[in-house]
Every structure is written in structure tokens, then in C-alpha cells.
Amino acid sequence: MKKILPPAAAAIAFILLLWAAPDARPDAHISRDWTKNPAIVQIERQPDRLYAMGDVHGDFDRMVALLVRAGLIDTKITRPGEVHWTGGNAVLVITGDFIDKGPHSVAVIRLLAAMREAAQRGGGQVIVTMGNHEAEFLAGLGKTGKKAKTDDFIDDLTLNGLDRGSVEECRGEIGEFLCSLPFGARIGDWFFSHAGNTAGRSIAQLSLALERDVTKDGFNTSELTDPNSLLEARLGEGKVWFHPADQATTERGILAVNAAALGVSHMVQGHQPGEVEFADGVVRHRGEMFQRWGLLFLIDTGMSRDVDDSKGALLRITRGIQATAICPDGTETPLWDAASAPDATRATPCAR
């Protein structure tokens, strides 16, 4: 005869069953104030000085060297949480992947958090968007028992006396910082994200999808972790997120359609430090800051010592009509300007 559990025991058994199924856990959803912490940050005005930095990957020293050279922070940094913003009304965007690979992820986060506050006090703004490494950590995808992308960050949390579980659950200074990050930013005529692929959606459509799915499924949602998502889409390695599906379209056409849907003319992404070959044979090489048609700017220069394609570079956008790559030694390379609108321009990797 089939045994029937009493109501209380049945309820307990059902809860345990839900808990055991990762995709159905009752705490999988994210409680987030989307008004205070929007999915896509938007600034209507075009700043006179707009800066962007790609994948820092835990390299605190190289990040600081670049920020000091650009005149955004003071040289006197005694602790990551104590920084003096010297950039005035400049806006700085960090396009994700500031953890892992390098040894000082926690110090990098503390510096970024302190810079956000210091910039606001000084009349500027620092916007830090989420990368795939941050999303995968928060999604718990590093718990496979084998080497995972987030292992370096987990090790650094331990070294700093921080509990991984608390950070994953959005608690404490580090957890709250990570879980509040936007997934992209539109600033004037420029759009910034980690991996670039917005799938031809408008800001409103993109924001709605991200808010809905992250609230429902947490950070392990296809909007963030799918191989062709805003944070994971690849360039090079035989994969290009803007590769034409048929001969009637072109790479340039797809990029133009995506930009127009976003209401911008230029898209900036990190995530890809390696070689990228375009259909017409133009190649972006490892470590280069690179632009194509004024539509796509690639700013992941492999700056972390554990990647070491370069010592890093900052993209400076002046009044929205000129873009320049800045090396930590002060070398500047013009990448794009509205007057000449070059098809393709590169900056030699900053000296290693």
C-alpha cells in the first residue's frame, strides 16, 4: 500500500525538493530596486570628456596607472577605498570583467566603489557595468568542481576574510556592489556593454527583458549567460556576434541596425582581447584598441598581467566627436573623429 505523508511532512518534503533543484530554488529570483539600480544606465547629455576602460581582471596597479595618467584620480592612493577624484565633470565607464585572472579583484572592487562616490562629489560620474565573470560568479557557475573562471576571485575573497556565500547572496560591501551593477550604459550618442550583442533591441526592450529575467531567474538567466548574450557573445575564434545570416546583409549593416535601435551612433565593448577578422579581411590584433566604421570600438586590450597583451589603455571620447587611445606612459593614438570618419583604426598595444 502506498504510504501517504501527513500534510506537514508533505509540505516539508516539497520545500526540500524545490531546494534540491537549482533552477527551482525559491531564492533564485533577485530582489532589486530597478529604479535606483537600472539595467541600463542612461545619460542624455554628451559629456565633454568621456572615458572607457576594458577588462581590468584584478590588476589593481595597472588600472591605477591608467587612471592617474588620464588625470582622473590622484597619485596618492594608500588604500583602495580612499581615492581622490581629479577628473572634474568627466564620466568614466568600466565595461566589466574587473575580477579574476589578476590577484587583486577585491582591491579593484573597493577602488571602483570608492571612485563612484568620489566622482559624484567632484561633479563627475563613474559607471561600472557587469561582465560575464561577475555574472557567472553571482550565478554560482563556478561550483563545478573543476577549474572555473571565478576561482581566482573566490581565492581573493578568502584571502581578504570574506565569505563567498555572502557575496553570492548580494550581502556585504562586495556583494551589494556586484548585485547592483547595470548591464550596459547609454551616454549621449554612445552605448557601452561588456560583449556588445544587443540583438537589435531598443534600450526599452533590452531593459525590460533584463529586469524581467534577472528578477525571475537570478543572474543565471540566458539574458546574461547565453553564449550569444550581452555579456558572453564572442568575437574571433570563428565566432562573430554580428556575422551576417545571409548574403543580403553585411557586418557594417548589422552594426548600424543595432546602433540605430539603441538610439546611438557608436557601440563600445570589452570582453575580446584577441584577434578579430572582418569579412573584408581587416584584422584587429591582440592587445590593440580598435575601431571599425565608427560603429564598433573594441577596448579590451588584455591589460591584466595574467593576460599581458598590453599594459592597458583608456579610450577618451572628446565631445562625442573624437576618440583617442591613451597608454599609461602618456602615448596617445587618435582612433576616430567625426570629420574624417575612418573605416578602421588601431592603436599599437601599450608597451609591456
Short mmCIF file of C-alpha atoms in Angstrom, two decimals:
data_model
loop_
_atom_site.label_atom_id
_atom_site.label_comp_id
_atom_site.label_asym_id
_atom_site.label_seq_id
_atom_site.Cartn_x
_atom_site.Cartn_y
_atom_site.Cartn_z
CA MET A 1 0.00 0.00 0.00
CA LYS A 2 1.29 3.47 -0.94
CA LYS A 3 2.35 5.46 2.09
CA ILE A 4 0.72 8.89 2.37
CA LEU A 5 2.61 11.58 4.27
CA PRO A 6 0.75 13.78 6.73
CA PRO A 7 0.18 17.34 5.44
CA ALA A 8 3.05 18.92 7.45
CA ALA A 9 5.57 16.30 6.34
CA ALA A 10 4.40 16.60 2.73
CA ALA A 11 4.93 20.34 2.83
CA ILE A 12 8.45 19.92 4.21
CA ALA A 13 9.24 17.31 1.57
CA PHE A 14 8.02 19.63 -1.19
CA ILE A 15 10.18 22.51 0.06
CA LEU A 16 13.22 20.21 0.21
CA LEU A 17 12.54 19.06 -3.33
CA LEU A 18 12.44 22.65 -4.55
CA TRP A 19 15.66 23.43 -2.71
CA ALA A 20 17.41 20.47 -4.27
CA ALA A 21 16.53 21.62 -7.78
CA PRO A 22 18.81 24.57 -8.57
CA ASP A 23 16.57 26.05 -11.25
CA ALA A 24 13.53 25.93 -8.98
CA ARG A 25 15.02 27.24 -5.74
CA PRO A 26 12.68 29.76 -4.11
CA ASP A 27 15.59 32.21 -3.70
CA ALA A 28 16.59 32.10 -7.39
CA HIS A 29 14.91 35.43 -8.11
CA ILE A 30 16.63 38.75 -7.42
CA SER A 31 15.03 41.49 -5.36
CA ARG A 32 16.42 44.72 -6.81
CA ASP A 33 15.24 48.30 -6.99
CA TRP A 34 15.37 48.77 -10.77
CA THR A 35 14.65 52.49 -10.45
CA LYS A 36 17.67 53.05 -8.21
CA ASN A 37 19.82 50.45 -9.98
CA PRO A 38 18.60 50.32 -13.61
CA ALA A 39 19.50 47.52 -16.01
CA ILE A 40 20.79 50.09 -18.49
CA VAL A 41 22.13 53.42 -17.21
CA GLN A 42 21.18 56.37 -19.41
CA ILE A 43 22.73 59.83 -19.53
CA GLU A 44 21.15 62.08 -22.13
CA ARG A 45 23.83 64.75 -22.31
CA GLN A 46 27.07 64.12 -24.17
CA PRO A 47 29.95 64.75 -21.73
CA ASP A 48 32.87 66.88 -22.88
CA ARG A 49 35.16 64.12 -21.62
CA LEU A 50 34.02 60.51 -21.61
CA TYR A 51 36.43 57.69 -20.76
CA ALA A 52 36.11 53.92 -21.04
CA MET A 53 38.28 51.09 -19.74
CA GLY A 54 38.01 47.43 -20.71
CA ASP A 55 38.74 44.26 -18.77
CA VAL A 56 40.87 45.06 -15.71
CA HIS A 57 40.85 41.45 -14.44
CA GLY A 58 42.18 42.07 -10.97
CA ASP A 59 45.22 44.16 -11.96
CA PHE A 60 44.95 46.97 -9.43
CA ASP A 61 48.33 48.55 -10.23
CA ARG A 62 47.83 48.82 -13.99
CA MET A 63 44.33 50.19 -13.51
CA VAL A 64 45.61 52.88 -11.15
CA ALA A 65 48.46 53.80 -13.53
CA LEU A 66 45.97 54.42 -16.35
CA LEU A 67 43.58 56.44 -14.22
CA VAL A 68 46.38 58.61 -12.88
CA ARG A 69 47.80 59.20 -16.38
CA ALA A 70 44.37 60.29 -17.61
CA GLY A 71 44.08 62.76 -14.73
CA LEU A 72 41.04 61.07 -13.25
CA ILE A 73 42.47 60.22 -9.82
CA ASP A 74 45.28 61.49 -7.61
CA THR A 75 48.52 59.54 -7.35
CA LYS A 76 48.24 59.28 -3.58
CA ILE A 77 46.32 56.07 -3.00
CA THR A 78 47.13 54.48 0.33
CA ARG A 79 44.10 52.20 0.42
CA PRO A 80 41.71 51.03 -2.32
CA GLY A 81 38.77 52.60 -0.52
CA GLU A 82 40.43 56.02 -0.26
CA VAL A 83 40.75 57.84 -3.57
CA HIS A 84 40.67 61.47 -4.65
CA TRP A 85 38.79 62.12 -7.89
CA THR A 86 40.57 64.73 -10.02
CA GLY A 87 38.54 64.29 -13.21
CA GLY A 88 36.09 67.12 -12.59
CA ASN A 89 32.91 66.57 -14.63
CA ALA A 90 34.35 63.68 -16.68
CA VAL A 91 32.43 60.41 -16.99
CA LEU A 92 34.25 57.07 -16.76
CA VAL A 93 32.76 53.72 -17.82
CA ILE A 94 34.25 50.37 -16.82
CA THR A 95 32.87 47.68 -19.16
CA GLY A 96 33.03 44.70 -16.79
CA ASP A 97 35.36 41.78 -16.06
CA PHE A 98 37.28 43.57 -13.34
CA ILE A 99 37.61 40.34 -11.32
CA ASP A 100 39.61 37.12 -11.86
CA LYS A 101 42.88 36.36 -13.69
CA GLY A 102 44.76 39.04 -11.74
CA PRO A 103 45.42 38.69 -7.99
CA HIS A 104 43.66 41.75 -6.57
CA SER A 105 39.97 41.59 -7.51
CA VAL A 106 38.77 42.74 -4.10
CA ALA A 107 41.07 45.78 -4.13
CA VAL A 108 39.84 46.65 -7.62
CA ILE A 109 36.19 46.48 -6.49
CA ARG A 110 36.87 48.64 -3.45
CA LEU A 111 38.63 51.22 -5.60
CA LEU A 112 35.77 51.26 -8.15
CA ALA A 113 33.19 51.66 -5.38
CA ALA A 114 35.18 54.50 -3.79
CA MET A 115 35.67 56.20 -7.17
CA ARG A 116 31.92 56.18 -7.82
CA GLU A 117 31.34 58.14 -4.63
CA ALA A 118 34.35 60.44 -5.07
CA ALA A 119 33.42 61.27 -8.68
CA GLN A 120 29.87 62.14 -7.68
CA ARG A 121 31.17 64.51 -5.01
CA GLY A 122 33.55 66.05 -7.55
CA GLY A 123 30.95 66.65 -10.25
CA GLY A 124 31.78 63.60 -12.39
CA GLN A 125 30.45 60.08 -12.69
CA VAL A 126 31.84 56.54 -12.68
CA ILE A 127 29.67 53.80 -14.20
CA VAL A 128 30.70 50.18 -13.71
CA THR A 129 28.86 47.66 -15.88
CA MET A 130 28.75 43.92 -15.28
CA GLY A 131 30.91 41.49 -17.27
CA ASN A 132 30.50 37.76 -17.79
CA HIS A 133 32.94 36.93 -14.98
CA GLU A 134 30.88 38.89 -12.45
CA ALA A 135 27.61 37.41 -13.73
CA GLU A 136 28.95 33.84 -13.69
CA PHE A 137 30.17 34.26 -10.13
CA LEU A 138 26.80 35.58 -8.96
CA ALA A 139 25.04 32.79 -10.88
CA GLY A 140 27.08 30.21 -8.96
CA LEU A 141 28.57 28.79 -12.16
CA GLY A 142 31.98 28.37 -10.54
CA LYS A 143 30.83 25.45 -8.39
CA THR A 144 31.59 22.68 -10.86
CA GLY A 145 34.49 21.08 -9.00
CA LYS A 146 36.89 21.88 -11.84
CA LYS A 147 38.88 24.98 -12.74
CA ALA A 148 36.34 27.76 -13.32
CA LYS A 149 36.56 31.37 -14.44
CA THR A 150 35.69 32.63 -10.98
CA ASP A 151 38.26 30.62 -8.99
CA ASP A 152 40.74 33.50 -8.77
CA PHE A 153 38.09 35.81 -7.36
CA ILE A 154 36.95 33.18 -4.87
CA ASP A 155 40.56 32.75 -3.71
CA ASP A 156 40.93 36.52 -3.27
CA LEU A 157 37.71 36.69 -1.26
CA THR A 158 39.13 34.07 1.09
CA LEU A 159 42.45 35.91 1.41
CA ASN A 160 40.53 39.03 2.38
CA GLY A 161 38.49 37.18 5.00
CA LEU A 162 35.25 37.43 3.02
CA ASP A 163 32.62 34.72 2.77
CA ARG A 164 31.88 33.65 -0.79
CA GLY A 165 28.32 32.65 0.01
CA SER A 166 27.50 36.06 1.46
CA VAL A 167 28.87 37.81 -1.63
CA GLU A 168 26.91 35.50 -3.95
CA GLU A 169 23.79 36.35 -1.97
CA CYS A 170 24.37 40.07 -2.51
CA ARG A 171 25.32 40.77 1.11
CA GLY A 172 28.10 42.95 2.45
CA GLU A 173 30.03 45.70 0.64
CA ILE A 174 31.28 43.44 -2.16
CA GLY A 175 28.01 41.55 -2.68
CA GLU A 176 25.88 44.69 -2.71
CA PHE A 177 28.24 46.34 -5.19
CA LEU A 178 28.22 43.43 -7.62
CA CYS A 179 24.48 42.79 -7.49
CA SER A 180 23.59 46.43 -8.15
CA LEU A 181 25.65 46.77 -11.35
CA PRO A 182 23.98 47.75 -14.61
CA PHE A 183 24.46 45.59 -17.70
CA GLY A 184 25.03 48.45 -20.11
CA ALA A 185 25.09 52.22 -20.39
CA ARG A 186 23.93 54.75 -22.99
CA ILE A 187 25.74 58.05 -22.67
CA GLY A 188 24.78 60.61 -25.25
CA ASP A 189 25.44 59.04 -28.64
CA TRP A 190 27.49 56.12 -27.26
CA PHE A 191 26.48 52.70 -25.91
CA PHE A 192 28.72 50.63 -23.62
CA SER A 193 28.46 46.96 -22.65
CA HIS A 194 30.71 44.01 -22.00
CA ALA A 195 30.18 41.78 -25.05
CA GLY A 196 28.20 44.04 -27.36
CA ASN A 197 25.32 41.95 -28.65
CA THR A 198 22.01 43.71 -28.04
CA ALA A 199 20.24 41.61 -30.72
CA GLY A 200 18.80 44.67 -32.44
CA ARG A 201 16.70 45.71 -29.46
CA SER A 202 15.94 49.20 -28.22
CA ILE A 203 17.05 50.41 -24.79
CA ALA A 204 13.48 49.96 -23.54
CA GLN A 205 13.22 46.40 -24.91
CA LEU A 206 16.63 45.44 -23.56
CA SER A 207 15.91 46.91 -20.13
CA LEU A 208 12.54 45.17 -19.88
CA ALA A 209 14.00 41.77 -20.80
CA LEU A 210 16.88 42.11 -18.34
CA GLU A 211 14.70 43.31 -15.46
CA ARG A 212 12.12 40.58 -16.05
CA ASP A 213 14.53 37.67 -16.43
CA VAL A 214 17.02 38.64 -13.71
CA THR A 215 14.15 39.17 -11.26
CA LYS A 216 12.68 35.80 -12.19
CA ASP A 217 15.77 33.61 -12.66
CA GLY A 218 18.56 35.47 -10.89
CA PHE A 219 21.90 36.01 -12.59
CA ASN A 220 21.82 32.58 -14.17
CA THR A 221 19.48 33.81 -16.87
CA SER A 222 20.02 33.37 -20.59
CA GLU A 223 19.92 37.17 -20.95
CA LEU A 224 23.29 37.19 -19.17
CA THR A 225 24.84 33.74 -19.56
CA ASP A 226 23.72 32.56 -23.00
CA PRO A 227 26.78 32.21 -25.32
CA ASN A 228 25.38 34.96 -27.56
CA SER A 229 24.17 37.30 -24.83
CA LEU A 230 25.07 40.89 -23.97
CA LEU A 231 27.78 39.64 -21.59
CA GLU A 232 29.01 36.48 -23.34
CA ALA A 233 28.90 36.96 -27.13
CA ARG A 234 32.27 36.31 -28.76
CA LEU A 235 34.44 37.86 -31.44
CA GLY A 236 37.24 35.94 -33.13
CA GLU A 237 37.77 32.21 -32.58
CA GLY A 238 35.45 31.63 -35.54
CA LYS A 239 32.64 33.48 -33.75
CA VAL A 240 31.39 36.99 -34.50
CA TRP A 241 28.11 38.13 -32.97
CA PHE A 242 27.44 40.50 -35.89
CA HIS A 243 28.18 37.90 -38.60
CA PRO A 244 25.56 38.15 -41.40
CA ALA A 245 22.99 35.38 -41.53
CA ASP A 246 22.65 35.74 -45.29
CA GLN A 247 24.33 37.47 -48.21
CA ALA A 248 21.77 40.28 -48.26
CA THR A 249 23.24 41.81 -45.09
CA THR A 250 26.72 42.97 -44.10
CA GLU A 251 28.67 43.27 -40.88
CA ARG A 252 28.51 47.04 -41.15
CA GLY A 253 24.78 46.87 -41.80
CA ILE A 254 24.11 44.73 -38.73
CA LEU A 255 26.16 47.03 -36.52
CA ALA A 256 24.33 50.06 -37.91
CA VAL A 257 20.92 48.46 -37.27
CA ASN A 258 21.86 47.60 -33.69
CA ALA A 259 23.17 51.10 -33.02
CA ALA A 260 20.07 52.72 -34.52
CA ALA A 261 17.78 50.56 -32.39
CA LEU A 262 19.66 51.73 -29.31
CA GLY A 263 19.37 55.35 -30.42
CA VAL A 264 23.15 55.80 -30.71
CA SER A 265 25.83 56.01 -33.39
CA HIS A 266 28.67 54.21 -31.60
CA MET A 267 28.98 50.98 -29.57
CA VAL A 268 31.88 50.22 -27.21
CA GLN A 269 32.61 46.76 -25.82
CA GLY A 270 35.23 44.87 -23.83
CA HIS A 271 35.41 41.07 -23.43
CA GLN A 272 37.52 40.36 -26.53
CA PRO A 273 41.29 40.99 -26.30
CA GLY A 274 42.24 38.66 -29.15
CA GLU A 275 42.32 38.68 -32.92
CA VAL A 276 39.15 39.53 -34.82
CA GLU A 277 38.94 39.16 -38.60
CA PHE A 278 36.26 41.02 -40.52
CA ALA A 279 34.68 39.74 -43.72
CA ASP A 280 36.67 42.16 -45.87
CA GLY A 281 39.97 40.88 -44.47
CA VAL A 282 40.62 43.69 -41.98
CA VAL A 283 42.10 42.20 -38.79
CA ARG A 284 42.15 43.55 -35.27
CA HIS A 285 45.19 42.04 -33.50
CA ARG A 286 45.69 41.04 -29.86
CA GLY A 287 46.03 43.86 -27.38
CA GLU A 288 45.03 46.62 -29.78
CA MET A 289 42.42 49.23 -29.06
CA PHE A 290 40.49 49.22 -32.33
CA GLN A 291 37.52 50.79 -34.10
CA ARG A 292 35.53 49.83 -37.18
CA TRP A 293 33.36 52.26 -39.21
CA GLY A 294 32.96 54.43 -36.12
CA LEU A 295 30.29 51.92 -35.12
CA LEU A 296 32.24 49.40 -33.03
CA PHE A 297 35.06 50.16 -30.58
CA LEU A 298 36.96 47.23 -29.03
CA ILE A 299 38.63 48.27 -25.78
CA ASP A 300 39.68 45.00 -24.08
CA THR A 301 43.46 45.23 -24.51
CA GLY A 302 44.37 42.24 -22.30
CA MET A 303 45.83 44.52 -19.63
CA SER A 304 46.00 42.13 -16.67
CA ARG A 305 49.45 40.67 -16.00
CA ASP A 306 47.90 37.21 -16.21
CA VAL A 307 46.86 38.02 -19.82
CA ASP A 308 49.60 40.55 -20.60
CA ASP A 309 48.70 41.52 -24.16
CA SER A 310 49.43 45.11 -23.15
CA LYS A 311 49.74 47.35 -20.11
CA GLY A 312 46.22 48.55 -20.79
CA ALA A 313 44.69 51.59 -22.45
CA LEU A 314 41.90 54.06 -21.86
CA LEU A 315 39.50 55.28 -24.52
CA ARG A 316 38.90 59.02 -24.29
CA ILE A 317 35.91 60.40 -26.16
CA THR A 318 36.00 64.19 -26.53
CA ARG A 319 32.66 65.99 -27.02
CA GLY A 320 31.39 62.83 -28.69
CA ILE A 321 33.24 63.60 -31.93
CA GLN A 322 36.79 62.35 -31.29
CA ALA A 323 38.09 59.10 -29.80
CA THR A 324 41.67 58.61 -28.61
CA ALA A 325 43.55 55.67 -27.05
CA ILE A 326 45.71 56.62 -24.05
CA CYS A 327 48.60 54.45 -22.77
CA PRO A 328 49.88 54.54 -19.18
CA ASP A 329 53.12 56.15 -20.41
CA GLY A 330 51.14 59.05 -21.88
CA THR A 331 51.25 57.94 -25.52
CA GLU A 332 48.05 58.97 -27.33
CA THR A 333 46.76 57.49 -30.60
CA PRO A 334 43.82 59.05 -32.48
CA LEU A 335 41.26 56.32 -33.23
CA TRP A 336 38.31 58.12 -34.76
CA ASP A 337 36.90 61.56 -35.42
CA ALA A 338 33.62 62.65 -36.95
CA ALA A 339 35.27 64.77 -39.63
CA SER A 340 37.37 62.06 -41.30
CA ALA A 341 35.35 59.02 -40.15
CA PRO A 342 37.99 56.36 -40.95
CA ASP A 343 36.77 52.81 -41.70
CA ALA A 344 39.29 51.10 -39.41
CA THR A 345 41.89 52.40 -36.97
CA ARG A 346 44.10 50.71 -34.38
CA ALA A 347 46.38 51.71 -31.55
CA THR A 348 49.56 49.69 -31.03
CA PRO A 349 49.36 47.72 -27.75
CA CYS A 350 50.75 49.84 -24.93
CA ALA A 351 54.30 48.71 -24.15
CA ARG A 352 54.55 45.64 -21.97
#
